mmCIF file of C-alpha atoms in Angstrom:
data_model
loop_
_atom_site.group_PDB
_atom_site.id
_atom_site.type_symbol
_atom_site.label_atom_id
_atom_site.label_comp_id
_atom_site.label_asym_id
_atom_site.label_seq_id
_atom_site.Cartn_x
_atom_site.Cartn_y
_atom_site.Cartn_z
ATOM 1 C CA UNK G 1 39.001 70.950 159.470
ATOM 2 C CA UNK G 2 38.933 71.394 155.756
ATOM 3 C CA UNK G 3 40.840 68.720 155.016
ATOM 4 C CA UNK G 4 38.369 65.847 156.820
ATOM 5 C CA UNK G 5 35.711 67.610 155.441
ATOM 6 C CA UNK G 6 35.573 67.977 151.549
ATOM 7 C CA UNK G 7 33.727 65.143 150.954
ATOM 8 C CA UNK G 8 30.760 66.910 152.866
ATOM 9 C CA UNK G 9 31.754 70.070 150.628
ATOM 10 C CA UNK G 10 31.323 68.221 147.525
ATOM 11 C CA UNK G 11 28.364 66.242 148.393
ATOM 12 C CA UNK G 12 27.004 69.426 149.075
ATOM 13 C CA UNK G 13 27.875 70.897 145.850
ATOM 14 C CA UNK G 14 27.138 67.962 143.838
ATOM 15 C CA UNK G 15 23.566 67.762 145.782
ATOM 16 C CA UNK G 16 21.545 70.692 143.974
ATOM 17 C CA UNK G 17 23.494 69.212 140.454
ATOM 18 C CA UNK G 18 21.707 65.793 141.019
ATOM 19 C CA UNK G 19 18.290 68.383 141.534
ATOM 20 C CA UNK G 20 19.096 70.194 138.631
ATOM 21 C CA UNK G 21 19.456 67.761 136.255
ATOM 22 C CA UNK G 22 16.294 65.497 137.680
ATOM 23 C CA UNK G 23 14.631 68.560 136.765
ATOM 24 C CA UNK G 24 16.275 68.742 133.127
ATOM 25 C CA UNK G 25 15.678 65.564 133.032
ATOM 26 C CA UNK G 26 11.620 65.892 133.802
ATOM 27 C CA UNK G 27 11.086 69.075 131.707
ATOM 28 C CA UNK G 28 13.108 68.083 128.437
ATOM 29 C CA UNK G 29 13.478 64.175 128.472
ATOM 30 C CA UNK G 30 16.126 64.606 126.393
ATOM 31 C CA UNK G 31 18.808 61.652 126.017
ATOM 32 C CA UNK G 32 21.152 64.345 127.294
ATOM 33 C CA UNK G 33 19.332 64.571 130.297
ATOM 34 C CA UNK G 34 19.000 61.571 131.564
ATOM 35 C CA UNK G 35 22.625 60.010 131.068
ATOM 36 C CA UNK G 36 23.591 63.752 133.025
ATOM 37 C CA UNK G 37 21.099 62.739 135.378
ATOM 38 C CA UNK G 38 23.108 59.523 135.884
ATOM 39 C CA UNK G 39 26.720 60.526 136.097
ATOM 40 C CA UNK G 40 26.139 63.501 138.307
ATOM 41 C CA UNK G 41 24.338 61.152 140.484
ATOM 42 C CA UNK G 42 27.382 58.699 140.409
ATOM 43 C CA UNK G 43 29.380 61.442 141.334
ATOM 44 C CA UNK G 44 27.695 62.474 144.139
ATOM 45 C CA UNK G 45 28.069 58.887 145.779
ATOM 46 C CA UNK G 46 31.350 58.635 145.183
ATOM 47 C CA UNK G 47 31.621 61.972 146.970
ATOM 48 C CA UNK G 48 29.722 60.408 150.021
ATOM 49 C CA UNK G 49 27.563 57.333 149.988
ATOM 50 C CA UNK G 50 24.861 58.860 151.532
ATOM 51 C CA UNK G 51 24.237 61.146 148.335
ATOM 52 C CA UNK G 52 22.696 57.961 147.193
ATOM 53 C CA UNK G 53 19.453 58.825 148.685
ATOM 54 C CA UNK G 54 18.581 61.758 147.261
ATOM 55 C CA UNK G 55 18.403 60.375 144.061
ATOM 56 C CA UNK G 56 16.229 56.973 144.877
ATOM 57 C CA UNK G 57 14.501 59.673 146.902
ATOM 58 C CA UNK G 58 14.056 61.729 143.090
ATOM 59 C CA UNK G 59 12.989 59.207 141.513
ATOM 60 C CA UNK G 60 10.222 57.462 143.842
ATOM 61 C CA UNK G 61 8.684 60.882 144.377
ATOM 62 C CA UNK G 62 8.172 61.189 140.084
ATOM 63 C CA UNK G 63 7.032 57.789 140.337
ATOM 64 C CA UNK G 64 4.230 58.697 142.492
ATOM 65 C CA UNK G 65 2.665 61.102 140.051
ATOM 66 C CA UNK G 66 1.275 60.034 136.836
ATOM 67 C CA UNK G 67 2.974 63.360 134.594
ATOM 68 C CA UNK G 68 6.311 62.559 135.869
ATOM 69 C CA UNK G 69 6.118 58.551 135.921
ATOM 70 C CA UNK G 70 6.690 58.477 131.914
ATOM 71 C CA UNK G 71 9.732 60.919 131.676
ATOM 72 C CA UNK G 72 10.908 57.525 133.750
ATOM 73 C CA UNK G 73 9.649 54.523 132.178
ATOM 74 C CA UNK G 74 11.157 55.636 128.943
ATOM 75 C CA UNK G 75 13.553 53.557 127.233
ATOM 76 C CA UNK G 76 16.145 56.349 127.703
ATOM 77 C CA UNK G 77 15.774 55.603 131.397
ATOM 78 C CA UNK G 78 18.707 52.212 130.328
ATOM 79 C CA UNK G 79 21.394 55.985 129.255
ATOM 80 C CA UNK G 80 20.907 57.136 133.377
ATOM 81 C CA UNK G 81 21.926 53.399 134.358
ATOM 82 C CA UNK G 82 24.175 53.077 132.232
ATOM 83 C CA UNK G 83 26.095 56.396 132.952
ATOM 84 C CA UNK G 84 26.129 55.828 136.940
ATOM 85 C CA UNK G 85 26.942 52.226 136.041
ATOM 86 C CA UNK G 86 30.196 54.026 133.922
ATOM 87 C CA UNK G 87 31.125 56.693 136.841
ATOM 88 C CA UNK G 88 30.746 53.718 139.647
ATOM 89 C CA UNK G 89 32.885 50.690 137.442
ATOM 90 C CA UNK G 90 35.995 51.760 138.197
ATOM 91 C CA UNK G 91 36.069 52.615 142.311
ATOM 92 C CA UNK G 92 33.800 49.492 142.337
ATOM 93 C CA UNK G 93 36.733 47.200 141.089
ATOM 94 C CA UNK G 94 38.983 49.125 143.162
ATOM 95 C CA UNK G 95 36.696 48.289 146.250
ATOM 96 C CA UNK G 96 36.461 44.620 145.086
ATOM 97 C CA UNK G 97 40.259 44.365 144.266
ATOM 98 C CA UNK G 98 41.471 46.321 147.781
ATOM 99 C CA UNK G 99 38.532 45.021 150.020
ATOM 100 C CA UNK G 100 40.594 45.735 153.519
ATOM 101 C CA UNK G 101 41.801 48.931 152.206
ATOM 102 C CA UNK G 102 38.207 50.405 151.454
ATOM 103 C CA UNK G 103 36.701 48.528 154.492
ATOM 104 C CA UNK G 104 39.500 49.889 156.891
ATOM 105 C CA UNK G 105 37.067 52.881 157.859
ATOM 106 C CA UNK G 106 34.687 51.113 158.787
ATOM 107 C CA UNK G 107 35.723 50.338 162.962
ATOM 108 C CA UNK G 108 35.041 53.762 163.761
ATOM 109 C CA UNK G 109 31.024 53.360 162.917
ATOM 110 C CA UNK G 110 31.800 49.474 165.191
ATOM 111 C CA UNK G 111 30.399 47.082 161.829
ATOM 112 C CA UNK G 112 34.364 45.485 162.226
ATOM 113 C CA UNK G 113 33.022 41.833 161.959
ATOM 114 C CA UNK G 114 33.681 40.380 165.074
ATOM 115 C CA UNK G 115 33.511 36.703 163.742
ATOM 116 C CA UNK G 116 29.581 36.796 164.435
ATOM 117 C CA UNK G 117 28.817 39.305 162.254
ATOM 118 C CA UNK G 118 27.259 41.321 165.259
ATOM 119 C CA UNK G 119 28.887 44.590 164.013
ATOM 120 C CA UNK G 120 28.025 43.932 160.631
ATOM 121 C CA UNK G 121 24.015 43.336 161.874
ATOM 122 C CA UNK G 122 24.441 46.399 163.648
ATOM 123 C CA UNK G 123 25.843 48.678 160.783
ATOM 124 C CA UNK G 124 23.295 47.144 158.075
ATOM 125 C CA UNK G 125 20.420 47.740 161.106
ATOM 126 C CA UNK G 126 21.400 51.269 161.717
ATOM 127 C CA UNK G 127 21.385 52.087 157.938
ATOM 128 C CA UNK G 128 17.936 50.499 157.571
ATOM 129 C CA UNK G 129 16.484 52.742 160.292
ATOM 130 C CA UNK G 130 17.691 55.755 158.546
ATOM 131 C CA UNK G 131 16.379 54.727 155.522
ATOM 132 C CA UNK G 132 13.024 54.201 157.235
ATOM 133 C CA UNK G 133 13.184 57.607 158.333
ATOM 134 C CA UNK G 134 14.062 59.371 155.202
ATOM 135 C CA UNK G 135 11.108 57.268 153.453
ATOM 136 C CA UNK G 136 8.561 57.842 156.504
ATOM 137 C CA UNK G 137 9.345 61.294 155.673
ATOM 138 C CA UNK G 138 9.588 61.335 152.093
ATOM 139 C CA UNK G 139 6.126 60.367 151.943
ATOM 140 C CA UNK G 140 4.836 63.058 153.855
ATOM 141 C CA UNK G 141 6.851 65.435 151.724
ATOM 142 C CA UNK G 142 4.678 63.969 148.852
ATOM 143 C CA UNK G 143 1.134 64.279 150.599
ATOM 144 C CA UNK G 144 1.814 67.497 151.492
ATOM 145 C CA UNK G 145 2.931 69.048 148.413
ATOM 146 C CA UNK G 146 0.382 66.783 146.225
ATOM 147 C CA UNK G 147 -0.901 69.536 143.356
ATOM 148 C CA UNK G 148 -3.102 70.134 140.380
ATOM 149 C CA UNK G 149 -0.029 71.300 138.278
ATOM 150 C CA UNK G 150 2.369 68.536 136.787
ATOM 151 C CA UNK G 151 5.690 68.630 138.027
ATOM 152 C CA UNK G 152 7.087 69.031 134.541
ATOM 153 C CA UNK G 153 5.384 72.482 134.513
ATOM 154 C CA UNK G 154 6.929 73.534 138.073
ATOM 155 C CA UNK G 155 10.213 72.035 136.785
ATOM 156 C CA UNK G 156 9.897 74.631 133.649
ATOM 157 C CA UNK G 157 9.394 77.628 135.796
ATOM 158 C CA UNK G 158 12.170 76.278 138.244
ATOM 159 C CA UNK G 159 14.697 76.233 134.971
ATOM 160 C CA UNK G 160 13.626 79.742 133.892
ATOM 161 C CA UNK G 161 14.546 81.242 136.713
#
């Protein structure tokens, strides 16, 4: 069990770390903050891809509100890139170099390409419908927990605790 499961463990882990330093990230703006922002982000995809939505999922919700949205469109923004970009370069020219090695997985979810590209529809269909569902529900998340109070502020009290 524990050995076909740790990357579940560490996504887990590595999930509140991504939260955490968002929140750093929203209630200091520091540099710091958002090139920690980036690599623990990295980190969590590389612990299991589907980490990847929590932080595109982070970052749409501060979007949305007008005291978070310039913590984002700062120019330190490029350090968060470019520290994911760092943590991803190497398994990414692994991938690229060992295609049929990181790709051998892959039959058990059936998107084996077939010579059609049917199972390669169907994988890259299924993963759209669960994104669908994750932003259907990401923006109720946001109309229901619209407030007064900045974000920034509730991130303050969050890091204070």
């Amino acid at each position: 069990f524990l050995r076909t499961r740790t990357h579940n463990m560490l996504a887990t882990a590595l999930a509140p770390l991504v939260v955490l330093a968002f929140l750093n990230l929203l209630a200091r703006g520091r540099a710091a903050d958002h090139a920690l922002f980036g690599a623990v982000a990295a980190l969590g995809v590389l612990a299991k891809a589907t980490v990847a939505v929590l932080p595109v999922a982070l970052v749409l919700a501060a979007l949305a509100h007008r005291e978070t949205r310039a913590a984002l469109l700062s120019p330190k923004t490029v350090l968060a890139l470019a520290a994911m970009a760092a943590v991803l370069a190497g398994p990414a020219a692994w991938l690229l170099a060992n295609l049929d090695l990181g790709t051998a997985s892959l039959a058990k979810f059936e998107a084996t390409d077939d010579g059609g590209g049917q199972g390669i529809v169907r994988f890259l269909r299924s993963m759209l419908d669960s994104w669908g569902v994750v932003a259907l529900l990401a923006g109720l998340a946001l109309l229901a927990t619209r407030t007064t109070q900045p974000p920034a502020a509730e991130a303050r009290l969050v890091l204070r605790a």
